[in-house]
Coordinates of C-alpha atoms (C1' of nucleotides) in Angstrom, one line a residue:
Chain A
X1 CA 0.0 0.0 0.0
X2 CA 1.4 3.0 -1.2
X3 CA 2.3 6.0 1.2
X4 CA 0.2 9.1 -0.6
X5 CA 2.8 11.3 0.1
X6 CA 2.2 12.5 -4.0
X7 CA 5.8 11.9 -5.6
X8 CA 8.0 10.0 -3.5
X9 CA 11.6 10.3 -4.0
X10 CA 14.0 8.4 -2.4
X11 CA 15.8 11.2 -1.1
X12 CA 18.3 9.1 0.5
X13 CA 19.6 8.1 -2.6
X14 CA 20.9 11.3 -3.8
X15 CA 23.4 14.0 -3.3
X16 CA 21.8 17.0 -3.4
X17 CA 23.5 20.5 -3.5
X18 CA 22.3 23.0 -1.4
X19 CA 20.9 24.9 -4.4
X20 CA 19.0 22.2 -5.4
X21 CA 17.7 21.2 -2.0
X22 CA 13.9 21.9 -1.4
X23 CA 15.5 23.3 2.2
X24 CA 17.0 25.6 0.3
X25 CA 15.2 28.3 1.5
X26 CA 14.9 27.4 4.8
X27 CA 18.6 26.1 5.6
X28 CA 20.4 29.2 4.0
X29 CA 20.4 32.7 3.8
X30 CA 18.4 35.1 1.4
X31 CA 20.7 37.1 -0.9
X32 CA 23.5 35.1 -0.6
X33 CA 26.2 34.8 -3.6
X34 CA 26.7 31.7 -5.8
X35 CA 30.4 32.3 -4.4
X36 CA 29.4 32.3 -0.9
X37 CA 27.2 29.2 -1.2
X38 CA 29.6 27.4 -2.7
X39 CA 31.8 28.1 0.5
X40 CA 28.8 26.9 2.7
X41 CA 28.1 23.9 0.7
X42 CA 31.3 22.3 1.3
X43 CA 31.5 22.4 4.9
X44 CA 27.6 20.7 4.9
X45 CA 28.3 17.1 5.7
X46 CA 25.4 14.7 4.7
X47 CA 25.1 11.9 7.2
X48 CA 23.7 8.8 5.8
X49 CA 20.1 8.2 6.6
X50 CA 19.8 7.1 11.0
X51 CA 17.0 5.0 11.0
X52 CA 14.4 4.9 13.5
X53 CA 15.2 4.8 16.8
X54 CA 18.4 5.6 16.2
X55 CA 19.7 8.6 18.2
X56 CA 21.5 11.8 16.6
X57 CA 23.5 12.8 19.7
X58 CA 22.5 12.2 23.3
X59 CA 22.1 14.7 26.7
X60 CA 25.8 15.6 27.6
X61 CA 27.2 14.6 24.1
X62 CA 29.7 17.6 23.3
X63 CA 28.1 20.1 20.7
X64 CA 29.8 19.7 17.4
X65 CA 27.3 20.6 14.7
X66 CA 23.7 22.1 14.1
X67 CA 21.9 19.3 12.1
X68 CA 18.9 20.5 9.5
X69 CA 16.5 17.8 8.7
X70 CA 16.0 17.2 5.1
X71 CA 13.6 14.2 5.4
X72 CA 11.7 12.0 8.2
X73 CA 11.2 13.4 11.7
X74 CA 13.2 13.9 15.0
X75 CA 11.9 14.1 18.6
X76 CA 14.0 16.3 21.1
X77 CA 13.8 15.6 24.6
X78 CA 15.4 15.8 28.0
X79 CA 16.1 12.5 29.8
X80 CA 15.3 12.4 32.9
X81 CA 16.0 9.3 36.2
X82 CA 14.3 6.1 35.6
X83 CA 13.6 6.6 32.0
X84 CA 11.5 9.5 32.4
X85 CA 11.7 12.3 29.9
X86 CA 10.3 15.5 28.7
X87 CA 9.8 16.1 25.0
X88 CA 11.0 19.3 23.9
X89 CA 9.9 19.1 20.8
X90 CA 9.2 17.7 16.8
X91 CA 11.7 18.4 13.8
X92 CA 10.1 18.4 10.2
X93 CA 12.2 18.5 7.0
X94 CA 13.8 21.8 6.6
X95 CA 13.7 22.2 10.7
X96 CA 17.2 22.8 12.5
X97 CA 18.0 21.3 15.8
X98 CA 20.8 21.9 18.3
X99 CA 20.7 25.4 18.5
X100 CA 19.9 24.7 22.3
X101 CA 24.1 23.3 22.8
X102 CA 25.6 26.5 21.3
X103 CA 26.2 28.3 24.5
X104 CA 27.2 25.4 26.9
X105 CA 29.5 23.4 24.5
X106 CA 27.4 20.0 25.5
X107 CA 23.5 19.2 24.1
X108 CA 21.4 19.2 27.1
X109 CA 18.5 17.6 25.1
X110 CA 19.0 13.8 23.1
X111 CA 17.6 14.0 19.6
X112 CA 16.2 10.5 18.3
X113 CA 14.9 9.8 14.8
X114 CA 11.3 8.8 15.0
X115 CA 11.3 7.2 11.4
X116 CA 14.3 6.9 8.6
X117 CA 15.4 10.1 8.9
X118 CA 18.4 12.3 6.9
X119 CA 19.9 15.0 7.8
X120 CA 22.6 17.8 7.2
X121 CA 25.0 18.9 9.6
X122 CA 27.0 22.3 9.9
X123 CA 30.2 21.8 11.7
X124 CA 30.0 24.6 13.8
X125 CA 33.2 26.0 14.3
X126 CA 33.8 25.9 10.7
X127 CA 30.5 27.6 10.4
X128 CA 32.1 29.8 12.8
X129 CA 35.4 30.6 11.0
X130 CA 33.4 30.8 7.8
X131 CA 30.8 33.4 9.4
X132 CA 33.8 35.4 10.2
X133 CA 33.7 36.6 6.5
X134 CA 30.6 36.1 5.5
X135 CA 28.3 38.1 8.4
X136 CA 25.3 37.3 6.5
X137 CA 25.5 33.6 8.1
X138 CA 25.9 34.8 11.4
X139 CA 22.2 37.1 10.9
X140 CA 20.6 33.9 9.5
X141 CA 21.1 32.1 12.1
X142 CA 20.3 34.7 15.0
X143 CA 17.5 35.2 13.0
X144 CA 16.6 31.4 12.8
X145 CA 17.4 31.4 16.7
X146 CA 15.1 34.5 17.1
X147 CA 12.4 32.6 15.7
X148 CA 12.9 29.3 18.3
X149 CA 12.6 31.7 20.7
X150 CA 9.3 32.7 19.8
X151 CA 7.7 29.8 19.4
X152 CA 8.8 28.5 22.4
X153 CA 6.7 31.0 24.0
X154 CA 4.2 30.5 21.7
X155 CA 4.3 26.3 23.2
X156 CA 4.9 28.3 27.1
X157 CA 1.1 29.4 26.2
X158 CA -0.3 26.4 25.1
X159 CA 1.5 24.4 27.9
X160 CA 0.3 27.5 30.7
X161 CA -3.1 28.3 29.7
X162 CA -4.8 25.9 27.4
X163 CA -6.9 23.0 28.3
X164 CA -6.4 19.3 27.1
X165 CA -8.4 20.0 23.8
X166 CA -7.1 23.2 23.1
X167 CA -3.4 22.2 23.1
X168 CA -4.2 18.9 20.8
X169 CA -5.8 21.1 18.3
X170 CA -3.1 23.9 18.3
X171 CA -0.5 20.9 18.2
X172 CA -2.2 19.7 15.1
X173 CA -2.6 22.6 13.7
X174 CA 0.6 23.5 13.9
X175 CA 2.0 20.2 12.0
X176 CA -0.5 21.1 9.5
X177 CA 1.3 24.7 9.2
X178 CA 4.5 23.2 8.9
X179 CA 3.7 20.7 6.5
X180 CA 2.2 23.2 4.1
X181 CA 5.2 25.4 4.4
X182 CA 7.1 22.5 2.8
X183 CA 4.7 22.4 0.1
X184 CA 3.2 19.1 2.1
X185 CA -0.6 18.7 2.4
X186 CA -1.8 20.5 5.4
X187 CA -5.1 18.4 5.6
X188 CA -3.7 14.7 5.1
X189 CA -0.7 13.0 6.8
X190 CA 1.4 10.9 8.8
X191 CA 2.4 11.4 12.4
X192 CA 5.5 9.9 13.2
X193 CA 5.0 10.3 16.9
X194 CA 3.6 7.9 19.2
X195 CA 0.5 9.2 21.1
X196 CA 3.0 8.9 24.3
X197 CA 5.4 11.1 22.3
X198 CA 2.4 13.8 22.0
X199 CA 0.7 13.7 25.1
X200 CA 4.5 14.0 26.6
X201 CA 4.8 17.2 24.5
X202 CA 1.4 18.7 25.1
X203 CA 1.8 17.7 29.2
X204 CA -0.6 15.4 28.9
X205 CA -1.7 11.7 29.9
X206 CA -1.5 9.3 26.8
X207 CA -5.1 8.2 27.6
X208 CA -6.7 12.3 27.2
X209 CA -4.6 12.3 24.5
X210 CA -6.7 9.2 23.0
X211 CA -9.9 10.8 24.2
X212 CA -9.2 13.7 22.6
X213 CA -8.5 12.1 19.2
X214 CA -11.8 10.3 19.5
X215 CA -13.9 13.3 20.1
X216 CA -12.5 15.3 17.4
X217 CA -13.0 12.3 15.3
X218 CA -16.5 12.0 16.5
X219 CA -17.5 15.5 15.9
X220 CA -16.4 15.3 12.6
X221 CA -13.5 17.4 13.2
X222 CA -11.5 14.7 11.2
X223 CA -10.7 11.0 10.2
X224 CA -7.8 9.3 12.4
X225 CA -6.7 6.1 12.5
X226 CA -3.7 5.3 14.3
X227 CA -0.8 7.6 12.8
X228 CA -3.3 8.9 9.4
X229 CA -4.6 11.8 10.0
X230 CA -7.2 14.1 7.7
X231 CA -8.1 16.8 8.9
X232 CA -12.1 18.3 7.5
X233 CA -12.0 21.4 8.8
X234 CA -8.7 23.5 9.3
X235 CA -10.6 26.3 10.1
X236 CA -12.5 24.6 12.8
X237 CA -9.1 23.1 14.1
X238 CA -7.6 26.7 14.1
X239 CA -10.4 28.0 16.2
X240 CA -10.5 24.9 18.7
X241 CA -6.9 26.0 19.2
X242 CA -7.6 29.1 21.3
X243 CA -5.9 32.0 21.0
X244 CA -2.2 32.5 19.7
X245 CA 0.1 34.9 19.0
X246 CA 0.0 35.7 15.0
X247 CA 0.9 38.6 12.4
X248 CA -2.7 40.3 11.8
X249 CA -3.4 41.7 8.5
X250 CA -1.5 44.8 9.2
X251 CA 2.0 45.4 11.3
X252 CA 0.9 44.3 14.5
X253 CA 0.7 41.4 16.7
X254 CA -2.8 39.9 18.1
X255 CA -4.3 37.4 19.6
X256 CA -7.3 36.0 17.8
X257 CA -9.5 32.9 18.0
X258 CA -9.8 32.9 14.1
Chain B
X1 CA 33.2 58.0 44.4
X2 CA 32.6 54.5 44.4
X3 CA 29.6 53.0 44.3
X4 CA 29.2 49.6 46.2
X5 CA 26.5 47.6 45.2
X6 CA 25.7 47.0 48.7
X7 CA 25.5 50.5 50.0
X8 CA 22.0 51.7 47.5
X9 CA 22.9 54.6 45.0
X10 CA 20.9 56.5 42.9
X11 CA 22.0 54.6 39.9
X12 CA 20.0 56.4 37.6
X13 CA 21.4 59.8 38.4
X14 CA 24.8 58.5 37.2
X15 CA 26.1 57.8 33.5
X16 CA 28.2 55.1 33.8
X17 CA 30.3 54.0 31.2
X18 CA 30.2 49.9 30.1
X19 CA 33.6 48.8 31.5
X20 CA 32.5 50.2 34.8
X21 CA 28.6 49.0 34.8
X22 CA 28.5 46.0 37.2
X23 CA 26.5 43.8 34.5
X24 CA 29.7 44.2 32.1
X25 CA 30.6 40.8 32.0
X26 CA 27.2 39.6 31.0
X27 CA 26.6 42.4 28.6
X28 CA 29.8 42.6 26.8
X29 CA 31.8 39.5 25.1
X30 CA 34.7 38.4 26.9
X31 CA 37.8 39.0 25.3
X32 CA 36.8 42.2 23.5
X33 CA 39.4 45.0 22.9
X34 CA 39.7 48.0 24.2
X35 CA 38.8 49.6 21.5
X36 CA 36.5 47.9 20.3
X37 CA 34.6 48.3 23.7
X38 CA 34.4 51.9 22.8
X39 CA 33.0 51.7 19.4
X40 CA 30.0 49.6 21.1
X41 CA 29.8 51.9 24.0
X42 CA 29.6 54.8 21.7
X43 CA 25.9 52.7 20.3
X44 CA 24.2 51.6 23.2
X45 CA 21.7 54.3 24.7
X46 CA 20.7 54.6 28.6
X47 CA 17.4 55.6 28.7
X48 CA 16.4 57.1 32.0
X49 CA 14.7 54.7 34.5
X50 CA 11.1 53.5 33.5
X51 CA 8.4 54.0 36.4
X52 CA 6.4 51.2 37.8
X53 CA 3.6 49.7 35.5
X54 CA 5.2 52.1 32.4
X55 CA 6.0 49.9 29.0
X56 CA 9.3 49.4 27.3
X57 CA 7.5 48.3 24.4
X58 CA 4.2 46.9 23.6
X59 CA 3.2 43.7 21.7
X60 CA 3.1 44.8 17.9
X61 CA 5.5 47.6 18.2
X62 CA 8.4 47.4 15.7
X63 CA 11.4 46.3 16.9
X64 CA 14.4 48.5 16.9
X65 CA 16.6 47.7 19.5
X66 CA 17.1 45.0 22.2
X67 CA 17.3 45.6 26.2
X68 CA 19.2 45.3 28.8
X69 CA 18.4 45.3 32.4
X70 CA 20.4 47.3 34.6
X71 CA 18.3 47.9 37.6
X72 CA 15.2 47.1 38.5
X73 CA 13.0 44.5 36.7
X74 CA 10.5 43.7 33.6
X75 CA 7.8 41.4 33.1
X76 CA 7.0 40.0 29.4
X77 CA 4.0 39.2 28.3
X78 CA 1.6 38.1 25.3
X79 CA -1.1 40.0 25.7
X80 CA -4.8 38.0 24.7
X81 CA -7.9 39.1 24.4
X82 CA -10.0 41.1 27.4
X83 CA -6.8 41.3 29.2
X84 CA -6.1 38.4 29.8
X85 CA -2.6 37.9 29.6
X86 CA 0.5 35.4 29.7
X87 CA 3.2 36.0 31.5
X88 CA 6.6 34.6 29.5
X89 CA 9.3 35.8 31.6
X90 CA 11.1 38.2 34.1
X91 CA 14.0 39.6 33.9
X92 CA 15.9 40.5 36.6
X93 CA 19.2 42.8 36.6
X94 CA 21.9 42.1 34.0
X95 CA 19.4 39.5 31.7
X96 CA 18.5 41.2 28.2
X97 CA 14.7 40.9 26.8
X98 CA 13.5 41.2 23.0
X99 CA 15.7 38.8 21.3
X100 CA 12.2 37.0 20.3
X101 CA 11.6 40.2 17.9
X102 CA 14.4 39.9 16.1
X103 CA 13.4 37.9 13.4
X104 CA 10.3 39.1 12.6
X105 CA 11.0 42.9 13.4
X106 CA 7.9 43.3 15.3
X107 CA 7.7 42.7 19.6
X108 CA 5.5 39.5 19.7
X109 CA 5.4 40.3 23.2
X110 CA 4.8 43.6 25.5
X111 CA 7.3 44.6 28.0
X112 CA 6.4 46.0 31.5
X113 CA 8.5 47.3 34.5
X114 CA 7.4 45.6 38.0
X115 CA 9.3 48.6 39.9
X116 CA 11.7 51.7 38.9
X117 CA 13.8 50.4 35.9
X118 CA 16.6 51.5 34.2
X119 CA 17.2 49.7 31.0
X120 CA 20.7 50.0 28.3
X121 CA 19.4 49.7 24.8
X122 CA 21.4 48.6 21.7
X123 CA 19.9 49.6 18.7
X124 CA 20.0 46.6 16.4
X125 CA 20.8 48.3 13.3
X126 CA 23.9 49.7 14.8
X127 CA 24.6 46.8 16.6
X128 CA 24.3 44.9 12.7
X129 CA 27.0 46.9 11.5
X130 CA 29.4 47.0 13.8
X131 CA 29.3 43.6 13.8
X132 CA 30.2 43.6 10.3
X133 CA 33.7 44.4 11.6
X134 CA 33.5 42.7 15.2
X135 CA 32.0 38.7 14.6
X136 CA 32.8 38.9 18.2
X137 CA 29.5 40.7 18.9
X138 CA 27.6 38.3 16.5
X139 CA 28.8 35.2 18.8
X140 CA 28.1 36.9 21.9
X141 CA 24.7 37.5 20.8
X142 CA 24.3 33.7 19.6
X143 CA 25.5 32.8 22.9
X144 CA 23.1 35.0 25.0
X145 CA 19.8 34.0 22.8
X146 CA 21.3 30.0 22.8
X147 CA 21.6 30.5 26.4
X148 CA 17.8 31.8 26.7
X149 CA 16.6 28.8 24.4
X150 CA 17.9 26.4 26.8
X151 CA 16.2 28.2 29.7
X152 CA 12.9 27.9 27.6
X153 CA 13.2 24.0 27.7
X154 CA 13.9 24.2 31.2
X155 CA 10.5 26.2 31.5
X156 CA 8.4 24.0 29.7
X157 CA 9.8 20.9 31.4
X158 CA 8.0 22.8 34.4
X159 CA 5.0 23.3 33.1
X160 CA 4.7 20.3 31.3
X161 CA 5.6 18.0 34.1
X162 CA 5.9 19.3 37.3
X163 CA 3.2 19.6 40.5
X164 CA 1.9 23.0 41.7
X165 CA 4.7 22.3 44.6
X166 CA 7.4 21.9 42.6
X167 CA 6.3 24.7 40.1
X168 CA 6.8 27.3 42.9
X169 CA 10.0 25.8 44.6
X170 CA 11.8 25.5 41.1
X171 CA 10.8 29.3 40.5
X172 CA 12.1 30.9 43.4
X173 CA 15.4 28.3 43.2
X174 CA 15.8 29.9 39.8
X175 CA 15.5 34.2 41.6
X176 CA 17.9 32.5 44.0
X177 CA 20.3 31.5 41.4
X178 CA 19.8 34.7 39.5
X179 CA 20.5 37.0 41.9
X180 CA 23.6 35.1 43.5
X181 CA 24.8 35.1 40.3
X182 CA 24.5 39.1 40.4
X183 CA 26.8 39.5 43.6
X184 CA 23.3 39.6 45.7
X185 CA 21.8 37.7 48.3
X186 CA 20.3 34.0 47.4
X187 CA 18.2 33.6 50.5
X188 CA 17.0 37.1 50.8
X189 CA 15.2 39.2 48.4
X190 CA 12.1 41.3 47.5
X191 CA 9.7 39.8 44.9
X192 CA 8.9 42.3 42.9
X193 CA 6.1 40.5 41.3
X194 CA 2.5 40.0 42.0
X195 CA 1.6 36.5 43.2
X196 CA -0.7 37.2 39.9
X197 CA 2.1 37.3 37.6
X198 CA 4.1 34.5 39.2
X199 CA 0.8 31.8 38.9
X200 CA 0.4 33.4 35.3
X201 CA 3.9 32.5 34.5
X202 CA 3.7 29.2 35.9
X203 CA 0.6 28.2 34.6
X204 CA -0.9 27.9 38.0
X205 CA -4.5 29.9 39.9
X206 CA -3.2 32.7 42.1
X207 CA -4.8 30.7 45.5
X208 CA -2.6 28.0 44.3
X209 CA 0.6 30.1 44.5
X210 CA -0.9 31.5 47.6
X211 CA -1.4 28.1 49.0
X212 CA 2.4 26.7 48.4
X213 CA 3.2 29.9 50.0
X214 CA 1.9 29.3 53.5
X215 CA 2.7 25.4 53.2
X216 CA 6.3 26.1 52.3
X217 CA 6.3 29.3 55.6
X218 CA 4.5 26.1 57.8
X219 CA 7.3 23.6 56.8
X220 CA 9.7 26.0 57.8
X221 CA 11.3 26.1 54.4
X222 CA 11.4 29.8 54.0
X223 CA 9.7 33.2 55.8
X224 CA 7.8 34.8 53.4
X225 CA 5.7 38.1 54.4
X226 CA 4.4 39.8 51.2
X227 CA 6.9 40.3 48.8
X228 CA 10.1 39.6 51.1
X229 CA 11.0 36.2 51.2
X230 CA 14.1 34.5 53.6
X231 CA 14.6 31.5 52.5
X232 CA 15.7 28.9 55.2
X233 CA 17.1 26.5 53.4
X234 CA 18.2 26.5 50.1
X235 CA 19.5 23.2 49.6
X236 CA 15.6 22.3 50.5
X237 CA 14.1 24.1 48.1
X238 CA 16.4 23.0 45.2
X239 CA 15.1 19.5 46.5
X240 CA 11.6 20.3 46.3
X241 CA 11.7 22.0 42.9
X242 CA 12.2 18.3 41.5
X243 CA 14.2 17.2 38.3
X244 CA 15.6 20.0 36.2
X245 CA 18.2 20.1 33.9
X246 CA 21.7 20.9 35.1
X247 CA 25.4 20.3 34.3
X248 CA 26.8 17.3 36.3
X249 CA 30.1 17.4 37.7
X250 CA 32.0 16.4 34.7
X251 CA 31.4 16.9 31.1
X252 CA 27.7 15.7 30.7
X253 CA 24.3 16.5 31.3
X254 CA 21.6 15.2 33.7
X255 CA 18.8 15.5 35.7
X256 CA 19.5 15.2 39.2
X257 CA 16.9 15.5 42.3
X258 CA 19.8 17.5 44.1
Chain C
dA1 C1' 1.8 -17.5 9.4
dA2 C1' 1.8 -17.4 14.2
dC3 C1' 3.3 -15.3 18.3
dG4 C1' 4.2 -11.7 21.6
dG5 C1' 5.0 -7.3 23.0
dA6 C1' 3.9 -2.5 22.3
dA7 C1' 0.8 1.0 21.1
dT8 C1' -3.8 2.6 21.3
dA9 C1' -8.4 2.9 23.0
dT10 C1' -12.1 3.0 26.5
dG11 C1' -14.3 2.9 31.0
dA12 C1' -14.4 3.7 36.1
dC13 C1' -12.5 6.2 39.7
dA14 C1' -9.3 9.4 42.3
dA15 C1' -6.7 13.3 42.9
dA16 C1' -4.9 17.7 42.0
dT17 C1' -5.9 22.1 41.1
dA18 C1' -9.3 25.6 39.4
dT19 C1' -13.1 28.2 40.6
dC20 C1' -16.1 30.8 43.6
dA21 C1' -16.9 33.4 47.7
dA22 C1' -15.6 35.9 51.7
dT23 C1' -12.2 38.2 54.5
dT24 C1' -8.1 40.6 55.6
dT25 C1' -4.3 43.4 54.6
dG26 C1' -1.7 46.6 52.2
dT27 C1' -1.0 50.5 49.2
dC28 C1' -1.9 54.4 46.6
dC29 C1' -4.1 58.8 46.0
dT30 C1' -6.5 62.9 47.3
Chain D
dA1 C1' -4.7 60.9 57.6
dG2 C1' -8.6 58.8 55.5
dG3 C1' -10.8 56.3 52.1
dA4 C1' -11.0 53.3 48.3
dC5 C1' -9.2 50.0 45.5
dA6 C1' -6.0 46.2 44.7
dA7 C1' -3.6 42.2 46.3
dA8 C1' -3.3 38.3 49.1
dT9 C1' -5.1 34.8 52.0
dT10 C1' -8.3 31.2 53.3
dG11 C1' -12.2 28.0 53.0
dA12 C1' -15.7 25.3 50.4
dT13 C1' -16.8 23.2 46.2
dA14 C1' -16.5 21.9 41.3
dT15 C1' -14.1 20.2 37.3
dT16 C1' -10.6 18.7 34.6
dT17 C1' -7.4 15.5 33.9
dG18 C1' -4.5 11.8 35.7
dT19 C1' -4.3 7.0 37.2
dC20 C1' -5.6 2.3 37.0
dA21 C1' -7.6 -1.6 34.8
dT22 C1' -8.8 -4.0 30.8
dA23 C1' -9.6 -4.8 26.0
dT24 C1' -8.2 -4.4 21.3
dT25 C1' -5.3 -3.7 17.4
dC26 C1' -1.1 -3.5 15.2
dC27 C1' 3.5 -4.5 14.0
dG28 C1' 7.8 -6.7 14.0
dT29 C1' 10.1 -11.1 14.8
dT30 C1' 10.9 -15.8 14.7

DNA sequence: AACGGAATATGACAAATATCAATTTGTCCT
DNA sequence: AGGACAAATTGATATTTGTCATATTCCGTT
């Protein structure tokens, strides 16, 4: 049975260059030189696939690299005694990851593939010597950095103020966003996490995480069945979501419930 | 005349140049020149102190330059509709706020001093330029806002798995730390927040906070009379506050109960 | 293909915390 | 200094969500 992901490549397969990646304009800079990419490109190491389960690096592993997804999904968390752990959060293709170790030398979060999963990794101290000349590097990534920030308070609301249905419908919502951003269908997909994984996430109990699933499902909200997802109303999803912080029409932030 | 940090002085009567402002080290990069310390100093703008309840900025203003504290203290906030509001962070003397407005040029959040403030600004398109020449700014800054990442995962392991206990004995662990860290006392201090803005910001009812309050005073934990806390014992509290994210002895990361 | 363990779903119940209400205390303003 | 409003505390009750138990389905492995 084929996945419906419309064309599948087998992206593993293939050297890409940067240019040609579909991360393209994710991963690099705007207004950057054919010279200076081509500087870039050849300190981007392209790990073979890690398949699922696999780990990237691991809590006190020493920071070498920021990694960019360029296919499958990686789950962040923080391990904690006894096999506890907190989920800090999903990468989808064209995400980075890492940018967490910077300061402190050493990744206080473990990064595990939840499916087959490839990925590009900047060395950062060459990144480092490379930004020395080329500044524009350096204001992506603060920028990219800037961004993390914000939706991290954006996931400080969800996790403060919004109840159990709330935060599985901005959660869903915001895979959707993502998804479509990489040209992906924002109503049909996959979910490589585990309900566990979500509910962890969301700081929620697996089981209201179930429930929650089944009532959207049985108000017609959308179709699930175990990891498929279709979503009939993104509009409806978006307003079940709450309120979150978003550009209005104009140059101002607000909070809206549509 | 020199001003001890003990002894109070009208700070905001005096201009005081970067090398000599006590937050110097946590402003400035290490290992910066002479020189080039003056070519930032000559950028960054003291504003004079902002009253009580008076903004630095509000949500959807454009962003033009990002803060430092000097004295005093801010609370940030996403404002939602009918004033309701969520608290995302306060920042204390020597911590910098608006690196989340960065990237998309507008203040996703608003900005509001608890008490009499005083607040460095460096305009960010200054500070662009001159790091054109100095990378050294550029790294600092990656630092700082990977720094403040981190600290955001901390957070929403708190809210995502921690009790109402443990929510308010991790928080004032963390003004302990904080201040200690500033060359003031870790066991005695002024809260200059409302118990409102603390249950806000850690997703708990203000009774809650109230609550943990008088059973923390009754264990004999800490004396707490309004705002002026004395804590008892530290070591105790750091206990209470449960699993959070720390750097081990050695090289690695873990999650320790003390 | 069959087995076994893991993930998911669903129901019954318990517990933590929110909500509501009332009181006290403190602080700001005239 | 007095008065009014805001903040904080405390108690009683409600509600949401977590926990426990059980059933079911799925997936990977032999």
């Amino acid at each position: 049975m084929a996945p419906s992901r419309s064309s599948v490549v087998p992206l593993s397969k293939r050297k890409i260059a940067c240019k040609d990646c579909s991360l393209f304009q994710i991963c690099l800079p705007v207004g950057i030189s054919e010279e200076e990419l081509e500087r870039l490109e050849k300190i981007i190491q392209r790990r073979r696939p890690v398949k699922r389960g696999d780990h990237l690096y691991n809590s006190g592993d020493p920071f070498r690299s920021i990694c960019a997804v360029r296919s499958g999904s990686i789950k962040s968390y923080v391990p904690t005694e006894k096999g506890n752990e907190q989920v800090t959060g999903f990468h989808l293709p064209g995400e980075l990851l890492g940018l967490d170790a910077i300061s402190q030398k050493i990744h206080p979060c473990s990064a595990k593939a939840l499916e087959t999963t490839s990925v590009c990794e900047i060395p950062y101290e060459q990144f480092e010597l490379l930004s020395n000349e080329l500044p524009v590097l350096h204001r992506q990534l603060i920028n990219l950095m800037s961004k993390e920030i914000f939706e991290e308070e954006t996931h400080m609301v969800l996790l403060g103020k919004k109840s159990a249905e709330e935060r599985l419908a901005a959660y869903l919502f915001s895979i959707s966003m993502r998804y479509q951003r990489r040209g992906f269908s924002a109503t049909e997909y996959y979910l490589s996490m585990s309900r566990n994984d979500i509910g962890n996430y969301l700081g929620l109990a697996v089981e209201t995480v179930s429930r929650m699933f089944t009532r959207f499902q049985d108000d017609g909200l959308l179709t699930v069945e175990r990891k498929h997802i279709i979503i009939h109303n993104l509009d409806r999803l978006r307003h079940l979501a709450g309120a979150m912080p978003c550009k209005s029409g104009g140059n101002s932030f607000c909070l809206t419930r549509s």
